[in-house]
Short mmCIF file of C-alpha atoms and ligand atoms in Angstrom, two decimals:
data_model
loop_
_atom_site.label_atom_id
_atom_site.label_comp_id
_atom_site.label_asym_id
_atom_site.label_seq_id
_atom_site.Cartn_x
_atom_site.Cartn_y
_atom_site.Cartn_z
CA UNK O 1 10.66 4.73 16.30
CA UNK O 2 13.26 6.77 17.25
CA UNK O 3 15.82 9.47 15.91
CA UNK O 4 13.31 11.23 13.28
CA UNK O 5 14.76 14.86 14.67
CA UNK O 6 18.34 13.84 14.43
CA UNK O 7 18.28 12.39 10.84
CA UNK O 8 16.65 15.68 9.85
CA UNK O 9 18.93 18.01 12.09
CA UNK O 10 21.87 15.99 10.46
CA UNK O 11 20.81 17.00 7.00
CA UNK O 12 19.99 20.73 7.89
CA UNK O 13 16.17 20.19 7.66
CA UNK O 14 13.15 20.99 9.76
CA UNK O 15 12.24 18.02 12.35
CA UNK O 16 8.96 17.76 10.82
CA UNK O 17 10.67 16.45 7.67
CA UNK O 18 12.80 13.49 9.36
CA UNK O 19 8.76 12.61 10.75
CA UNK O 20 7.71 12.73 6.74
CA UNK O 21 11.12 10.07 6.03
CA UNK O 22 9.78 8.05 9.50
CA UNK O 23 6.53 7.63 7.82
CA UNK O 24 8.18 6.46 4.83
CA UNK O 25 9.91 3.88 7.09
CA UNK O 26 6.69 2.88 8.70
CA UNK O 27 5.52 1.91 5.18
CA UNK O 28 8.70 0.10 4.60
CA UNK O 29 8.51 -2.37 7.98
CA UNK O 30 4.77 -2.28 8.05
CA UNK O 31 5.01 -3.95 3.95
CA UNK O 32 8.32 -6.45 5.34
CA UNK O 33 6.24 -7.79 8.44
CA UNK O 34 3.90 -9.12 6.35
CA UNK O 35 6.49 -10.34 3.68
CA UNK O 36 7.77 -12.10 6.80
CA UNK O 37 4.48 -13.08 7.99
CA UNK O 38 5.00 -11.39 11.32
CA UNK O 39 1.02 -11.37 13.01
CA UNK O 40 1.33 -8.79 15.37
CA UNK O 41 3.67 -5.38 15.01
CA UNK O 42 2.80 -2.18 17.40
CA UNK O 43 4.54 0.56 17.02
CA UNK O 44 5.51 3.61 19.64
CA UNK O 45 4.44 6.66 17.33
CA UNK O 46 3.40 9.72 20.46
CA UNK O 47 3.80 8.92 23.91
CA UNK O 48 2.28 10.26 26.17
CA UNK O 49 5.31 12.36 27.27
CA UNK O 50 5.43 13.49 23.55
CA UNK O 51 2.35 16.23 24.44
CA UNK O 52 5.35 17.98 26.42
CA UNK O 53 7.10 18.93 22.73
CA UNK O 54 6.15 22.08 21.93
CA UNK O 55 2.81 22.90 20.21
CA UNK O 56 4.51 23.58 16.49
CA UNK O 57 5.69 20.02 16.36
CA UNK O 58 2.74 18.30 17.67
CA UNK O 59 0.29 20.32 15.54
CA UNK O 60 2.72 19.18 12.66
CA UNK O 61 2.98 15.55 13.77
CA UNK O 62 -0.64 15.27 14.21
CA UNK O 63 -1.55 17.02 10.57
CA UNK O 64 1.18 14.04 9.38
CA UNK O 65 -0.86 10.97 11.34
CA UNK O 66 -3.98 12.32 9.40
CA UNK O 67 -2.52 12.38 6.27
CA UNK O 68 -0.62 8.86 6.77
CA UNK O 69 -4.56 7.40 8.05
CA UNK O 70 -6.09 8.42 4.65
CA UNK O 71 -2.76 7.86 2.45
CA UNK O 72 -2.48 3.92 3.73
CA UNK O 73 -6.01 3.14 4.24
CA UNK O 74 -6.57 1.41 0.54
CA UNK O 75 -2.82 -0.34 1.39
CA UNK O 76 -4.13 -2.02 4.35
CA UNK O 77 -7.23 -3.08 3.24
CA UNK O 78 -4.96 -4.54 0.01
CA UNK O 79 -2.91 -6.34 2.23
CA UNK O 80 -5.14 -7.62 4.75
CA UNK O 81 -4.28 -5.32 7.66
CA UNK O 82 -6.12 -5.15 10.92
CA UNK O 83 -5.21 -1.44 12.19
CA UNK O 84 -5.60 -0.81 15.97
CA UNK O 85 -4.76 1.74 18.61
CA UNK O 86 -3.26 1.82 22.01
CA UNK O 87 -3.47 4.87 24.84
CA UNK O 88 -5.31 8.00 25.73
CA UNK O 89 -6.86 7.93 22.17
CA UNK O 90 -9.42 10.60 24.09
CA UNK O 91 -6.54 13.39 23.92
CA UNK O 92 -6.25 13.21 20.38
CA UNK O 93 -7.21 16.36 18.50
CA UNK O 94 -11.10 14.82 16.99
CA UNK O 95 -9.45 15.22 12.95
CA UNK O 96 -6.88 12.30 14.43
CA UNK O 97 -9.57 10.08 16.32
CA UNK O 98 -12.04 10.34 13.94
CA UNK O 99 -9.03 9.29 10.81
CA UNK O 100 -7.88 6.35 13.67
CA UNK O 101 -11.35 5.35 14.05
CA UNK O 102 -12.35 5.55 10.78
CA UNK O 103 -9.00 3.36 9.09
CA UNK O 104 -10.06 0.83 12.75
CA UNK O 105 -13.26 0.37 11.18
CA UNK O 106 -12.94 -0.23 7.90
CA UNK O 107 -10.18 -2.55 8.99
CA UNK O 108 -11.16 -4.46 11.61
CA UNK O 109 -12.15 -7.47 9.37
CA UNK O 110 -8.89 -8.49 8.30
CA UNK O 111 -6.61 -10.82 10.29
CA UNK O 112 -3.69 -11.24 7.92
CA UNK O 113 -1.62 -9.03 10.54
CA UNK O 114 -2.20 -6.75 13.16
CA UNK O 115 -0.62 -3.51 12.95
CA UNK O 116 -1.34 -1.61 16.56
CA UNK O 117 -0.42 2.27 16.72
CA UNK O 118 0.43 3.61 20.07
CA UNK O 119 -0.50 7.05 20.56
CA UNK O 120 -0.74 9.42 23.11
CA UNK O 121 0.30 5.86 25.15
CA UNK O 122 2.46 5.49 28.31
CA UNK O 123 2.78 2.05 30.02
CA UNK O 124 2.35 3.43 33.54
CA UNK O 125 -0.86 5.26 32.18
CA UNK O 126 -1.91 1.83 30.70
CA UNK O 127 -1.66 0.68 34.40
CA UNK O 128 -3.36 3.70 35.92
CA UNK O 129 -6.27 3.19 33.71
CA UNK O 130 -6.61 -0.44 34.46
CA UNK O 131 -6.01 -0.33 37.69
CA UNK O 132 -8.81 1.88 38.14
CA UNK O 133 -11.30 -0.33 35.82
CA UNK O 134 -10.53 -3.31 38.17
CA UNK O 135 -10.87 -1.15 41.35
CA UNK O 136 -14.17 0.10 39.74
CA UNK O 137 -15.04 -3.70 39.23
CA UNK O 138 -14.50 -4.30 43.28
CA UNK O 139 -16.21 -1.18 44.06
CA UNK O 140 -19.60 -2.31 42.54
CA UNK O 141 -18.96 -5.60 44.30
CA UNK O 142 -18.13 -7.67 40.95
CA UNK O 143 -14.72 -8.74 41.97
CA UNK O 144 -13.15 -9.72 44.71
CA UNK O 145 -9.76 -8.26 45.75
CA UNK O 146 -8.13 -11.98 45.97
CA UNK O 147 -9.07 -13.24 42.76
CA UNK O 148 -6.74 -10.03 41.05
CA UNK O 149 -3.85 -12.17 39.19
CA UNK O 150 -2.01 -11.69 36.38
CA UNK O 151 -4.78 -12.50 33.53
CA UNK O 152 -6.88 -9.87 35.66
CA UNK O 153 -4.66 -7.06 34.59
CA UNK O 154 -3.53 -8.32 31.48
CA UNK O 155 -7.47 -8.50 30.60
CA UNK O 156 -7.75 -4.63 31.45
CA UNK O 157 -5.27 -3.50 29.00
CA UNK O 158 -6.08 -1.34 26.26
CA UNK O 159 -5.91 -3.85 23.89
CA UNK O 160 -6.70 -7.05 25.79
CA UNK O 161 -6.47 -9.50 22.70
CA UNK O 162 -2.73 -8.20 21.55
CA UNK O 163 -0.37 -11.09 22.56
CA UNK O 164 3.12 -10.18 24.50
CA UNK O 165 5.63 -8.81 22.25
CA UNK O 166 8.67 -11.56 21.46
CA UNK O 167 10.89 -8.69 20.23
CA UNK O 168 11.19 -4.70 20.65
CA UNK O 169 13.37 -3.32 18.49
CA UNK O 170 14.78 0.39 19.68
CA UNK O 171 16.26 2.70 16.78
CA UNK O 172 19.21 5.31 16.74
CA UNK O 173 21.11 3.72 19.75
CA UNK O 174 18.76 4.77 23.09
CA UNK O 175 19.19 1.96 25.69
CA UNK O 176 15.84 2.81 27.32
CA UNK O 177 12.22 1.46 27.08
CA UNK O 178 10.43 5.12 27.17
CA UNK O 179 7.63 3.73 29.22
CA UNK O 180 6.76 1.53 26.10
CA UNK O 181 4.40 -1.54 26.71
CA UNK O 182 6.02 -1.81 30.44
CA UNK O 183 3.92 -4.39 31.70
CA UNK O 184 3.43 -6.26 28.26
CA UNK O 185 7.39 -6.67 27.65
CA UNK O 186 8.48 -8.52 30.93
CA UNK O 187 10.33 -11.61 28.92
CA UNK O 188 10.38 -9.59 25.78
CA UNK O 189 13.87 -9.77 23.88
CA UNK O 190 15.51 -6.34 23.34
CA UNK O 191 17.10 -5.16 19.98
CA UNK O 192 18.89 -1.72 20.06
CA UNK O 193 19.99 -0.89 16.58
CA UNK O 194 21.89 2.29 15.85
CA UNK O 195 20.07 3.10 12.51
CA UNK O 196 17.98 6.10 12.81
CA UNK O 197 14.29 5.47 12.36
CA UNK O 198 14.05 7.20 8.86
CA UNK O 199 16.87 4.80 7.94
CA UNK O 200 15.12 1.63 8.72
CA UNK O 201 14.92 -0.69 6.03
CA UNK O 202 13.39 -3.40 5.29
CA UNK O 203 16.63 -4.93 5.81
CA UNK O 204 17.35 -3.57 9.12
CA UNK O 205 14.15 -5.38 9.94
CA UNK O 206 15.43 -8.71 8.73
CA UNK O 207 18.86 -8.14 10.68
CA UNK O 208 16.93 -7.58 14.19
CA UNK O 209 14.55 -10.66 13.30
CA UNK O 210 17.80 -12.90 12.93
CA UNK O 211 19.13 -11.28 15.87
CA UNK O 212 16.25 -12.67 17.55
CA UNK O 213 16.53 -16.05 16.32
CA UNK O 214 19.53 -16.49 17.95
CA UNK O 215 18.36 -15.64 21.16
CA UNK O 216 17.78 -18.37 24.01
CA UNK O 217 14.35 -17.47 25.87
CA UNK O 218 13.81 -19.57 29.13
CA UNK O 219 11.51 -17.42 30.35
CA UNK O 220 13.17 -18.08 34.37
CA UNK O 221 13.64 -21.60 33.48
CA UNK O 222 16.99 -23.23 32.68
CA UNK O 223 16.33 -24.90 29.84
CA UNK O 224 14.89 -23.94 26.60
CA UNK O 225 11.91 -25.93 26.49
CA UNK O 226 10.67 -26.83 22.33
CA UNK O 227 7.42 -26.30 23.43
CA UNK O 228 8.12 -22.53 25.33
CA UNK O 229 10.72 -21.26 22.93
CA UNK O 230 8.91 -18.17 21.17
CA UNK O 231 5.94 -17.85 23.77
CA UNK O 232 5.76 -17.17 27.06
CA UNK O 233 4.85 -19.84 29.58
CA UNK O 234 3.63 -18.48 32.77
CA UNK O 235 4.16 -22.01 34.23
CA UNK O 236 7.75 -21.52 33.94
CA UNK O 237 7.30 -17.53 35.29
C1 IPE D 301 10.73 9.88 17.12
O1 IPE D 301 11.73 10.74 16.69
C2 IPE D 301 9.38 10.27 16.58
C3 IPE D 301 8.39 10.70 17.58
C4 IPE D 301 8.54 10.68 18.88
C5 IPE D 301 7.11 11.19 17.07
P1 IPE D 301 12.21 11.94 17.59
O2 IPE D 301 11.39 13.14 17.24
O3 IPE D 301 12.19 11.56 19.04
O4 IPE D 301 13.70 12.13 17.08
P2 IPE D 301 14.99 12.58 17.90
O5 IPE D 301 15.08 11.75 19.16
O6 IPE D 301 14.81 14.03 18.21
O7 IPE D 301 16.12 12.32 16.97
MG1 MG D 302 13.63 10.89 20.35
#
């Protein structure tokens, strides 16, 4: 969700108010995944590299997460929303983790569609921290260095049970991943959209999804297979 400072710089505003008009675009795509019965949506709201902003914006960022937990907790619940979190959740100030736990909670029930918040998330830190789970794992003698494959990492994840993206869609024209979902995105489709975040529509949305129907996913293969087309086939990897 990018280009919250620029739509506000553009308009002669504090940043913190292009985050307020991102949050109001979170609400937007958040409500047309579900009208589009989309299962899974994640979205890249603080990296990890984000702590390096300075402290004014983060302090104001972090007041707006807590206010956005408590504002769309009876939403969610209304519309059958699992909510979930990615990253070092840890290095959240406690007001955040104990909002993000609390909305997880009371949510985790529902199965209508996930909606997974990354915060204070970096891919490679993803990796760090499972790498060091599995070599934990070999340490104690419960695993055996050969047996590491693919599902062995993918099962140390932060969020184990969240299926491979098919689509990441970057806003306000950045042709970079940001250390976003890194290992998680390896056959994932890529959608770069001009639009600044706080100008994301509901329509935007619906452009990028029939973007993405277009696409031809072969996942290494040479043929689109009916049966791969829209989910990864490590067979064909
Ligand atoms: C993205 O908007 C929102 C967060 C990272 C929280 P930016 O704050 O990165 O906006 P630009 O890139 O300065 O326009
Ligand atoms: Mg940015």
């Amino acid at each position: 969700m990018d280009g919250n400072g620029r739509w506000a710089t553009a308009r002669g505003l504090p940043r913190i108010l292009g985050h307020r008009a991102g949050a109001e675009a979170v609400r937007r795509v958040v409500e047309g995944c579900c009208e589009l019965g989309i299962p899974a949506l994640t979205l890249y709201a603080f990296s990890w590299e984000n702590w390096r902003r300075p402290s004014q914006e983060i302090r104001e960022l972090m007041e707006l997460l807590v206010e956005f937990l408590q504002g769309e907790l009876d939403r969610l619940r209304a519309n059958e929303i699992r909510l979930q979190a990615i990253g070092r959740l840890e290095e959240l100030p406690p007001p955040v983790l104990h909002q993000l736990q609390a909305a997880m909670a009371q949510t985790e029930a529902f199965h209508r569609m996930t909606l997974t918040l990354a915060l204070s998330y970096g891919g490679r830190q993803e990796l760090v921290d499972a790498t060091r789970h599995i070599a934990r794992l070999v340490q104690q003698g419960r695993l055996t260095p050969e047996v590491i494959d693919e599902q062995t990492i993918a099962q140390h994840l932060y969020r184990p049970d969240l299926p491979d993206p098919d689509l990441l869609i970057r806003t306000s024209g950045e042709q970079r991943l940001s250390n976003f979902l890194l290992w998680q995105i390896s056959y994932c489709e890529l959608y770069v959209t001009p639009t600044l975040w706080p100008d994301f529509t509901k329509q935007t949305l619906v452009e990028a999804v029939a973007a993405y129907q277009h696409r031809q996913r072969r996942f290494g293969n040479t043929t689109v297979s009916e049966a791969t087309n829209g989910q990864s086939d490590p067979a064909a990897e």
